Amino acid sequence: MARLIINEENKLDTIEPEIYGHFSEHLGRCIYEGIYVGEDSDIPNVNGMRTDVVEALKELKVPVLRWPGGCFADEYHWKDGIGPKEGRKKMINTHWGGVVEDNSFGTHEFMELCRQLGCKTYINGNLGSGTVQEMSEWVEYMTFNGVSPMADMRKENGHEEPWKVDFFGVGNENWGCGGNMTPEHYANEYRRYQTYVRNYDAENPVKKVCCGANVDDYHWTEGVLQTAFDHTLPEFHGFMDYLSLHYYVHPEGWEIKGSATDFDADVWYKTLNKALHMDHLIKGHSVIMDKYDPEKKIGMCVDEWGAWYTCEPGTNPGFLYQQNTVRDALIAGITLNIFNKHCDRVKIAALAQMVNVLQSVLLTEGGQMIKTPTYHVMHMYRYHQGAQLLESALTGVEEIGSEEWKVPQITESVSQDKDGRITITLNNLSIESSEEVAIQFANKGYQVKEAKIVSHEDMHAKNTFDEPAAVDEKKFDGIQVKDDELLVTLPKNSVVMLRVEK
Ligand code: AHR
């Protein structure tokens, strides 16, 4: 039997709500069809945004949304996406499927989407193929509250008041699709571009995200910080607020990737082993960040994470449409527990991507929408948003897996919200057996107020348009109270959430 020891007397850092963020790119059916159908669509919508999708996302308490890319961001010219729709430029989305991008979803539509979701805005600027002036003017267009060419243009386009841009990415993947730059070259470009990302509203500064590494490219992190980090700047914190990290789980590697639904036990464990790798990556990049920024003023922003499989047979390979099984529920549970545990450094994260692309939380087909297993995990974990991480540790956890791929059977994280309620999230990674966990607190008298589970006997289980609730969030009753301890039996393939209070 495993034991989870919680010391609720030792409150650690705050789990920023933005760790539970999302990413929406002009890619496949994420924005178009998945979120935006236009005002004239038969699909119920408010100002063009699908009502079913917005309502489902509101239940997740989406804290922040990143847009318009991804690789698309470094080819996006924002002026193509403003003004009367009939006059907007059409272009080919060369990166994703070669389809026509009619720019009917642009800055105003994104801001409207975030208004409906009640979330913060994270805009990713174009450093790869755009100019400094273009980036600077976009920020002016969105945030300047006064008389200026860009602010006047915004008003002419129907939005009198400026918007709030909470986070601004100065380029995306500039080591790759964002310009194939060296770290030193990018860092100098970063210094230049970010200079003109002005703060027009001193009370609501735009927080800047510098492009960080892919996976374990520590050379990039070191090179960027060495060149971009400058203690002589009066207020370094306004110069670089976050450094990003991208990590995708490909069961069979980048070239082959692997099926989303057809896998055996060995691939199950291999995939979860790769999901656990996020912990090593955060630790590795943190060591370098600590060297330059020991006070942890720069947050790590894991603004692309999730599983990336071979796309569903018969779909456009450039659309990255994939199904989502119980295995993805475990990937989400494991990764979010890791982020919680590293909340001293990880301040923002974004699951890739929100609808119909990669490890999405929602899938749509015409007027239908289904929630994926990943959705239900994000929903259970929402209680961690803004709570304080509590000291906790597991003992007696077995190492399980296949011959080649080992994983710990259980992972966990624990937090306490401002009202004193404790949220415990646990994953059982085994496809063979359930496991008992004895949960012990520093103080006595805790009672379980809510307990939920996402699980299925069959590791391949998924939701489909014919069977939308095969994998659902269910009430969990595998708990006994014994001598002030909670004895929890975690079924195999399960993600469990407990809310306890005195
Ligand atoms: O999320 C899909 C793509 O993955 C993004 O456009 C890019 O940033 C990353 O390589």
Coordinates of C-alpha atoms and ligand atoms in Angstrom, one line a residue:
M1 CA 0.0 0.0 0.0
A2 CA 1.2 3.5 -0.8
R3 CA 1.0 6.4 1.6
L4 CA 0.4 10.1 0.8
I5 CA 1.7 12.3 3.6
I6 CA 0.4 15.8 3.5
N7 CA 1.7 18.6 5.6
E8 CA -1.0 21.3 5.4
E9 CA 1.0 23.4 7.8
N10 CA 3.6 24.0 5.1
K11 CA 2.0 26.1 2.4
L12 CA 4.3 26.5 -0.6
D13 CA 3.9 28.8 -3.6
T14 CA 0.6 29.8 -5.3
I15 CA -0.5 27.7 -8.3
E16 CA -1.2 30.5 -10.7
P17 CA -4.5 29.9 -12.5
E18 CA -2.7 30.5 -15.8
I19 CA -1.1 27.1 -15.4
Y20 CA -4.5 25.8 -16.6
G21 CA -4.4 27.8 -19.8
H22 CA -5.3 26.9 -23.4
F23 CA -4.0 27.5 -26.9
S24 CA -6.0 28.2 -30.1
E25 CA -4.2 28.4 -33.4
H26 CA -5.4 29.0 -37.0
L27 CA -4.9 25.4 -37.6
G28 CA -7.3 22.8 -39.0
R29 CA -10.7 23.1 -37.4
C30 CA -9.6 24.7 -34.1
I31 CA -10.6 28.3 -34.7
Y32 CA -12.9 27.9 -37.8
E33 CA -15.7 25.4 -37.1
G34 CA -14.4 24.5 -33.7
I35 CA -14.9 27.9 -32.1
Y36 CA -15.9 30.4 -34.7
V37 CA -18.7 29.6 -37.1
G38 CA -19.7 33.2 -38.0
E39 CA -22.9 35.1 -37.1
D40 CA -24.9 33.6 -40.0
S41 CA -24.3 30.0 -39.1
D42 CA -27.1 27.6 -38.3
I43 CA -25.1 26.5 -35.4
P44 CA -26.2 28.5 -32.3
N45 CA -23.7 31.2 -31.7
V46 CA -23.1 34.6 -30.0
N47 CA -21.3 37.0 -32.3
G48 CA -20.0 34.1 -34.3
M49 CA -18.7 32.0 -31.3
R50 CA -20.3 28.6 -30.9
T51 CA -22.5 28.6 -27.8
D52 CA -22.0 24.9 -27.0
V53 CA -18.2 25.3 -27.1
V54 CA -18.2 28.6 -25.1
E55 CA -20.5 27.1 -22.5
A56 CA -18.3 24.0 -22.1
L57 CA -15.2 26.0 -21.8
K58 CA -16.7 28.3 -19.2
E59 CA -17.2 25.3 -17.0
L60 CA -13.4 24.7 -17.2
K61 CA -12.7 28.2 -15.9
V62 CA -10.3 28.9 -18.7
P63 CA -7.9 31.4 -17.2
V64 CA -6.0 32.4 -20.3
L65 CA -6.1 31.8 -24.0
R66 CA -3.1 32.0 -26.4
W67 CA -3.6 33.0 -30.0
P68 CA -3.1 33.1 -33.1
G69 CA -0.2 30.5 -33.1
G70 CA 2.0 28.6 -33.0
C71 CA 3.9 28.6 -36.3
F72 CA 0.9 30.6 -37.7
A73 CA 1.8 33.5 -35.5
D74 CA 5.1 34.2 -37.3
E75 CA 3.3 34.4 -40.6
Y76 CA 0.4 36.4 -39.4
H77 CA -0.1 40.0 -40.3
W78 CA -2.7 41.4 -38.0
K79 CA -3.9 44.2 -40.3
D80 CA -5.3 41.5 -42.6
G81 CA -7.7 40.5 -39.9
I82 CA -9.4 43.8 -39.0
G83 CA -12.1 46.0 -40.6
P84 CA -15.1 44.9 -42.7
K85 CA -15.0 41.2 -43.3
E86 CA -15.7 41.4 -47.0
G87 CA -12.6 43.5 -47.4
R88 CA -10.2 41.2 -45.5
K89 CA -7.4 39.6 -47.3
K90 CA -7.5 35.9 -48.1
M91 CA -4.3 34.0 -47.9
I92 CA -3.1 30.4 -48.0
N93 CA -2.3 28.9 -44.6
T94 CA 0.9 27.4 -45.9
H95 CA 1.8 25.9 -42.6
W96 CA -1.4 24.0 -41.9
G97 CA -3.0 22.1 -44.7
G98 CA -2.7 24.7 -47.5
V99 CA -6.3 25.9 -47.0
V100 CA -7.7 29.4 -47.6
E101 CA -7.5 31.6 -44.5
D102 CA -10.1 34.3 -45.0
N103 CA -9.1 36.3 -41.9
S104 CA -12.7 36.5 -40.7
F105 CA -11.4 35.7 -37.2
G106 CA -9.0 38.5 -36.2
T107 CA -8.1 40.7 -33.3
H108 CA -11.7 41.9 -32.6
E109 CA -13.1 38.3 -32.7
F110 CA -10.3 37.0 -30.4
M111 CA -11.0 39.7 -27.9
E112 CA -14.7 38.9 -28.1
L113 CA -14.0 35.2 -27.5
C114 CA -12.0 36.0 -24.4
R115 CA -14.7 38.4 -23.2
Q116 CA -17.3 35.5 -23.5
L117 CA -14.9 33.1 -21.7
G118 CA -14.0 35.7 -19.1
C119 CA -10.3 34.8 -19.6
K120 CA -7.0 36.7 -19.9
T121 CA -5.5 37.4 -23.3
Y122 CA -2.2 36.0 -24.5
I123 CA -1.4 37.3 -28.0
N124 CA 1.6 35.9 -29.8
G125 CA 3.4 38.4 -32.1
N126 CA 5.2 37.9 -35.4
L127 CA 8.9 38.3 -35.0
G128 CA 9.9 35.7 -37.7
S129 CA 8.4 37.5 -40.8
G130 CA 6.9 40.7 -39.4
T131 CA 8.5 44.0 -38.7
V132 CA 9.2 45.8 -35.4
Q133 CA 6.8 48.5 -36.5
E134 CA 4.0 45.9 -37.2
M135 CA 4.4 44.4 -33.8
S136 CA 4.6 47.8 -32.1
E137 CA 1.5 49.0 -33.9
W138 CA -0.5 45.9 -33.0
V139 CA 0.1 46.6 -29.3
E140 CA -0.8 50.3 -29.9
Y141 CA -4.0 49.2 -31.7
M142 CA -5.1 47.0 -28.9
T143 CA -4.1 48.9 -25.8
F144 CA -3.7 52.6 -26.4
N145 CA -6.4 54.8 -24.9
G146 CA -5.9 58.1 -26.6
V147 CA -5.5 59.8 -30.0
S148 CA -3.1 57.9 -32.3
P149 CA -3.2 56.4 -35.8
M150 CA -3.7 52.9 -34.4
A151 CA -6.1 53.8 -31.6
D152 CA -8.2 55.8 -34.1
M153 CA -8.2 52.8 -36.5
R154 CA -9.5 50.6 -33.7
K155 CA -12.3 53.0 -33.0
E156 CA -13.2 53.3 -36.7
N157 CA -13.5 49.5 -36.6
G158 CA -16.0 49.7 -33.9
H159 CA -14.1 49.3 -30.6
E160 CA -13.9 52.6 -28.7
E161 CA -12.2 51.3 -25.6
P162 CA -8.8 49.7 -25.6
W163 CA -8.5 46.0 -24.7
K164 CA -6.3 44.5 -22.1
V165 CA -3.5 42.4 -23.4
D166 CA -2.3 40.4 -20.4
F167 CA 0.6 38.5 -22.1
F168 CA 2.4 39.1 -25.4
G169 CA 4.7 36.5 -27.0
V170 CA 7.6 38.1 -28.9
G171 CA 7.8 35.4 -31.5
N172 CA 7.2 31.6 -31.4
E173 CA 9.6 28.7 -31.9
N174 CA 12.1 31.1 -33.4
W175 CA 14.6 28.2 -33.3
G176 CA 12.4 26.5 -35.9
C177 CA 9.2 27.7 -37.8
G178 CA 9.7 31.2 -36.4
G179 CA 12.8 32.0 -38.4
N180 CA 15.4 29.2 -37.7
M181 CA 17.5 31.5 -35.6
T182 CA 20.4 30.8 -33.4
P183 CA 19.8 31.6 -29.7
E184 CA 22.1 34.6 -29.8
H185 CA 20.5 36.1 -32.9
Y186 CA 17.0 35.6 -31.5
A187 CA 18.0 37.1 -28.2
N188 CA 19.2 40.3 -29.9
E189 CA 16.0 40.4 -32.0
Y190 CA 14.0 39.9 -28.8
R191 CA 15.8 42.9 -27.2
R192 CA 14.9 45.0 -30.1
Y193 CA 11.3 43.9 -30.7
Q194 CA 10.3 44.0 -27.1
T195 CA 11.5 47.6 -26.8
Y196 CA 8.6 48.7 -28.9
V197 CA 6.0 46.5 -27.2
R198 CA 4.9 49.6 -25.2
N199 CA 3.0 49.7 -22.0
Y200 CA 0.3 52.3 -22.6
D201 CA -1.5 51.5 -19.4
A202 CA 0.8 51.6 -16.4
E203 CA -1.7 49.8 -14.3
N204 CA -2.1 47.0 -16.7
P205 CA 1.3 46.3 -18.1
V206 CA 1.7 43.9 -21.0
K207 CA 3.7 41.0 -19.7
K208 CA 6.3 39.8 -22.3
V209 CA 7.0 36.2 -23.2
C210 CA 10.4 35.4 -24.6
C211 CA 10.7 32.4 -26.9
G212 CA 12.3 29.5 -24.9
A213 CA 13.5 26.1 -25.8
N214 CA 12.1 23.0 -27.5
V215 CA 12.2 20.0 -25.2
D216 CA 15.7 19.6 -23.8
D217 CA 17.5 22.2 -25.9
Y218 CA 19.4 23.6 -22.9
H219 CA 21.8 25.3 -25.3
W220 CA 18.9 27.6 -26.4
T221 CA 17.9 28.5 -22.8
E222 CA 21.5 29.3 -21.9
G223 CA 22.2 31.2 -25.2
V224 CA 19.0 33.3 -25.0
L225 CA 19.5 34.2 -21.4
Q226 CA 23.2 35.0 -21.8
T227 CA 22.5 37.5 -24.5
A228 CA 19.1 38.8 -23.6
F229 CA 19.4 39.0 -19.8
D230 CA 20.7 42.4 -18.9
H231 CA 21.0 43.5 -15.3
T232 CA 21.8 47.1 -16.4
L233 CA 18.3 47.6 -17.6
P234 CA 16.4 49.6 -14.9
E235 CA 13.5 47.1 -14.5
F236 CA 14.4 43.7 -15.8
H237 CA 11.0 42.4 -14.8
G238 CA 9.3 44.5 -17.5
F239 CA 11.8 43.4 -20.1
M240 CA 11.2 39.7 -19.9
D241 CA 8.4 38.4 -17.7
Y242 CA 8.4 34.8 -19.0
L243 CA 10.5 32.3 -20.9
S244 CA 8.6 29.6 -22.8
L245 CA 9.1 25.9 -23.1
H246 CA 7.4 23.5 -25.6
Y247 CA 7.1 19.8 -25.1
Y248 CA 4.9 17.3 -26.9
V249 CA 4.6 13.7 -26.1
H250 CA 5.0 11.5 -29.3
P251 CA 4.8 7.8 -28.3
E252 CA 7.0 6.7 -31.2
G253 CA 9.1 9.9 -31.7
W254 CA 8.7 12.9 -33.9
E255 CA 8.7 11.1 -37.3
I256 CA 6.3 8.3 -36.6
K257 CA 4.4 9.7 -33.7
G258 CA 2.0 6.7 -33.1
S259 CA -1.8 6.1 -33.1
A260 CA -4.1 8.0 -30.8
T261 CA -6.3 4.9 -30.2
D262 CA -4.5 1.8 -31.3
F263 CA -1.7 1.0 -28.8
D264 CA -0.6 -1.9 -26.6
A265 CA 0.6 -2.1 -23.0
D266 CA 4.2 -1.3 -23.9
V267 CA 3.2 1.9 -25.7
W268 CA 0.8 2.9 -22.9
Y269 CA 3.8 2.9 -20.5
K270 CA 6.1 4.4 -23.0
T271 CA 3.7 7.3 -23.5
L272 CA 3.3 7.9 -19.8
N273 CA 7.0 7.7 -19.3
K274 CA 7.4 10.4 -21.9
A275 CA 4.7 12.5 -20.1
L276 CA 6.7 12.2 -16.9
H277 CA 9.7 13.6 -18.7
M278 CA 8.1 17.0 -18.3
D279 CA 9.4 17.0 -14.7
H280 CA 13.1 16.5 -15.9
L281 CA 12.7 19.3 -18.5
I282 CA 11.3 21.8 -16.0
K283 CA 14.1 20.9 -13.6
G284 CA 16.8 21.2 -16.3
H285 CA 15.7 24.5 -17.7
S286 CA 15.1 25.8 -14.1
V287 CA 18.7 25.2 -13.2
I288 CA 19.8 27.5 -16.0
M289 CA 17.1 30.1 -15.2
D290 CA 18.1 30.1 -11.6
K291 CA 21.7 31.0 -12.6
Y292 CA 20.5 34.2 -14.2
D293 CA 17.4 34.8 -12.2
P294 CA 17.8 33.3 -8.7
E295 CA 14.8 35.3 -7.4
K296 CA 12.6 33.6 -9.9
K297 CA 11.2 36.9 -11.3
I298 CA 10.9 35.3 -14.8
G299 CA 8.2 32.7 -15.0
M300 CA 8.5 29.6 -17.0
C301 CA 5.6 29.5 -19.6
V302 CA 5.0 26.0 -21.0
D303 CA 2.7 27.4 -23.6
E304 CA 2.5 24.2 -25.7
W305 CA 2.2 20.8 -24.1
G306 CA 0.2 17.7 -24.7
A307 CA 0.1 14.5 -26.8
W308 CA 0.8 14.7 -30.6
Y309 CA -0.2 11.5 -32.4
T310 CA -0.5 10.5 -36.0
C311 CA -3.7 12.3 -37.2
E312 CA -6.9 10.3 -37.5
P313 CA -7.0 8.2 -40.7
G314 CA -8.8 9.9 -43.5
T315 CA -8.3 13.5 -42.2
N316 CA -6.1 16.2 -43.6
P317 CA -2.6 15.6 -42.2
G318 CA -2.1 19.3 -41.9
F319 CA -5.1 19.6 -39.6
L320 CA -3.6 17.6 -36.7
Y321 CA -7.0 16.1 -35.7
Q322 CA -6.7 13.3 -33.2
Q323 CA -8.9 11.2 -30.9
N324 CA -8.5 11.3 -27.1
T325 CA -8.6 8.3 -24.8
V326 CA -8.1 7.4 -21.2
R327 CA -4.4 7.4 -21.9
D328 CA -4.8 11.2 -22.6
A329 CA -6.6 11.6 -19.3
L330 CA -3.5 10.2 -17.6
I331 CA -1.2 12.4 -19.6
A332 CA -3.2 15.4 -18.5
G333 CA -3.3 14.3 -14.9
I334 CA 0.4 13.6 -14.7
T335 CA 1.4 16.8 -16.4
L336 CA -0.8 19.1 -14.3
N337 CA 0.5 17.4 -11.1
I338 CA 4.0 18.2 -12.3
F339 CA 3.1 21.8 -13.1
N340 CA 1.5 22.2 -9.6
K341 CA 4.7 20.8 -8.0
H342 CA 6.8 23.3 -9.9
C343 CA 4.6 26.3 -9.3
D344 CA 7.5 28.3 -7.9
R345 CA 8.8 28.6 -11.5
V346 CA 6.0 27.5 -13.8
K347 CA 3.6 30.4 -14.0
I348 CA 1.7 29.8 -17.3
A349 CA 1.0 26.8 -19.4
A350 CA -1.2 26.1 -22.4
L351 CA -2.6 22.8 -23.5
A352 CA -2.3 22.3 -27.3
Q353 CA -4.9 22.8 -28.5
M354 CA -8.4 23.8 -27.4
V355 CA -10.7 22.3 -30.0
N356 CA -10.2 19.7 -32.7
V357 CA -6.4 19.9 -32.8
L358 CA -3.9 17.6 -30.9
Q359 CA -4.9 16.9 -27.3
S360 CA -8.0 19.0 -27.4
V361 CA -10.6 19.2 -24.6
L362 CA -13.5 19.4 -27.1
L363 CA -14.2 17.8 -30.5
T364 CA -16.9 19.0 -32.9
E365 CA -18.6 17.6 -36.0
G366 CA -21.0 20.0 -37.6
G367 CA -23.4 21.1 -34.9
Q368 CA -22.3 18.4 -32.5
M369 CA -19.8 18.7 -29.7
I370 CA -18.2 16.2 -27.3
K371 CA -16.0 16.5 -24.3
T372 CA -12.8 14.5 -24.3
P373 CA -11.3 12.6 -21.3
T374 CA -8.8 15.4 -21.1
Y375 CA -11.6 17.9 -20.7
H376 CA -12.9 16.0 -17.6
V377 CA -9.4 16.0 -16.0
M378 CA -9.0 19.7 -16.6
H379 CA -12.4 20.2 -15.1
M380 CA -11.6 18.2 -11.9
Y381 CA -8.3 19.9 -11.5
R382 CA -9.8 23.4 -11.8
Y383 CA -9.9 23.7 -8.0
H384 CA -6.1 23.9 -8.0
Q385 CA -6.3 27.3 -9.8
G386 CA -5.1 30.0 -7.5
A387 CA -4.7 27.7 -4.6
Q388 CA -1.5 27.2 -2.6
L389 CA 0.6 24.2 -3.1
L390 CA 0.9 22.1 0.0
E391 CA 3.9 20.0 1.0
S392 CA 3.2 16.4 0.2
A393 CA 5.0 13.2 -0.6
L394 CA 4.3 9.6 -1.5
T395 CA 6.0 6.6 0.0
G396 CA 5.8 3.0 -0.9
V397 CA 5.0 3.6 -4.5
E398 CA 5.9 0.7 -6.8
E399 CA 7.7 1.1 -10.1
I400 CA 5.6 -0.6 -12.7
G401 CA 5.5 -0.9 -16.5
S402 CA 6.8 -3.0 -19.3
E403 CA 10.2 -4.5 -19.7
E404 CA 11.5 -1.3 -21.3
W405 CA 9.3 1.5 -20.0
K406 CA 9.0 2.0 -16.2
V407 CA 6.8 4.5 -14.4
P408 CA 5.8 5.1 -10.8
Q409 CA 2.3 3.6 -10.2
I410 CA 1.0 6.8 -8.5
T411 CA 1.5 10.5 -8.9
E412 CA -0.1 13.3 -6.9
S413 CA -0.3 17.0 -6.0
V414 CA -2.1 18.8 -3.2
S415 CA -3.3 22.4 -2.7
Q416 CA -5.4 24.4 -0.4
D417 CA -7.7 27.2 -1.5
K418 CA -8.3 30.5 0.4
D419 CA -11.3 29.0 2.2
G420 CA -9.2 26.2 3.6
R421 CA -10.5 23.4 1.3
I422 CA -7.8 20.9 0.3
T423 CA -7.7 19.4 -3.3
I424 CA -5.9 16.2 -3.8
T425 CA -5.3 14.9 -7.3
L426 CA -4.0 11.3 -7.8
N427 CA -3.3 9.2 -10.8
N428 CA -3.0 5.4 -11.0
L429 CA -0.8 4.7 -14.1
S430 CA -1.3 1.0 -14.0
I431 CA -3.4 -0.8 -16.6
E432 CA -3.2 -4.0 -14.5
S433 CA -4.2 -3.2 -11.0
S434 CA -5.9 -0.9 -8.6
E435 CA -3.9 0.5 -5.7
E436 CA -4.6 1.5 -2.1
V437 CA -3.3 4.8 -0.9
A438 CA -3.5 5.8 2.8
I439 CA -3.7 9.6 3.1
Q440 CA -2.4 11.2 6.2
F441 CA -2.6 14.8 7.3
A442 CA -0.6 16.8 9.9
N443 CA -3.9 17.6 11.7
K444 CA -6.9 15.5 12.5
G445 CA -10.6 15.8 11.5
Y446 CA -10.7 16.2 7.7
Q447 CA -13.7 15.0 5.9
V448 CA -14.2 14.3 2.2
K449 CA -16.7 16.8 0.7
E450 CA -16.4 15.8 -2.9
A451 CA -14.7 13.0 -4.8
K452 CA -14.6 12.5 -8.6
I453 CA -13.0 10.1 -10.9
V454 CA -12.2 9.8 -14.6
S455 CA -11.4 6.2 -15.5
H456 CA -12.4 3.3 -17.7
E457 CA -11.7 -0.5 -17.5
D458 CA -10.5 -0.3 -21.1
M459 CA -7.4 1.7 -21.7
H460 CA -8.5 2.5 -25.2
A461 CA -11.9 4.0 -24.1
K462 CA -12.8 7.3 -25.7
N463 CA -15.8 9.5 -26.4
T464 CA -17.4 9.5 -29.8
F465 CA -20.3 11.4 -31.3
D466 CA -22.3 8.2 -31.0
E467 CA -21.2 7.5 -27.4
P468 CA -20.2 10.9 -26.0
A469 CA -20.0 10.0 -22.3
A470 CA -18.1 6.7 -22.4
V471 CA -15.4 8.4 -20.4
D472 CA -17.0 10.8 -18.0
E473 CA -16.4 12.5 -14.7
K474 CA -18.1 10.3 -12.2
K475 CA -18.7 10.3 -8.5
F476 CA -15.9 8.4 -6.7
D477 CA -16.8 6.2 -3.7
G478 CA -13.6 4.2 -3.2
I479 CA -12.8 6.0 0.1
Q480 CA -12.9 4.7 3.8
V481 CA -12.0 6.7 6.9
K482 CA -9.8 4.8 9.4
D483 CA -8.1 6.3 12.4
D484 CA -8.0 9.8 10.9
E485 CA -6.5 8.5 7.7
L486 CA -8.3 8.3 4.3
L487 CA -8.0 4.9 2.6
V488 CA -8.4 5.4 -1.0
T489 CA -8.6 2.6 -3.6
L490 CA -7.6 4.0 -7.0
P491 CA -8.8 1.8 -9.8
K492 CA -6.4 1.0 -12.7
N493 CA -6.3 3.7 -15.4
S494 CA -7.6 6.4 -13.2
V495 CA -7.4 10.1 -12.4
V496 CA -9.1 10.9 -9.0
M497 CA -9.8 14.2 -7.3
L498 CA -10.7 14.6 -3.6
R499 CA -11.9 17.8 -1.9
V500 CA -11.5 17.6 1.8
E501 CA -12.1 20.1 4.7
K502 CA -12.5 20.2 8.4
Ligands
AHR1 O1 0.6 23.1 -31.9 C1 1.1 22.8 -33.2 C2 2.4 23.5 -33.6 O2 3.4 22.9 -32.7 C3 2.6 24.9 -33.3 O3 2.1 25.7 -34.3 C4 4.0 25.1 -33.1 O4 4.4 26.2 -32.3 C5 4.5 23.8 -32.6 O5 5.6 23.3 -33.3

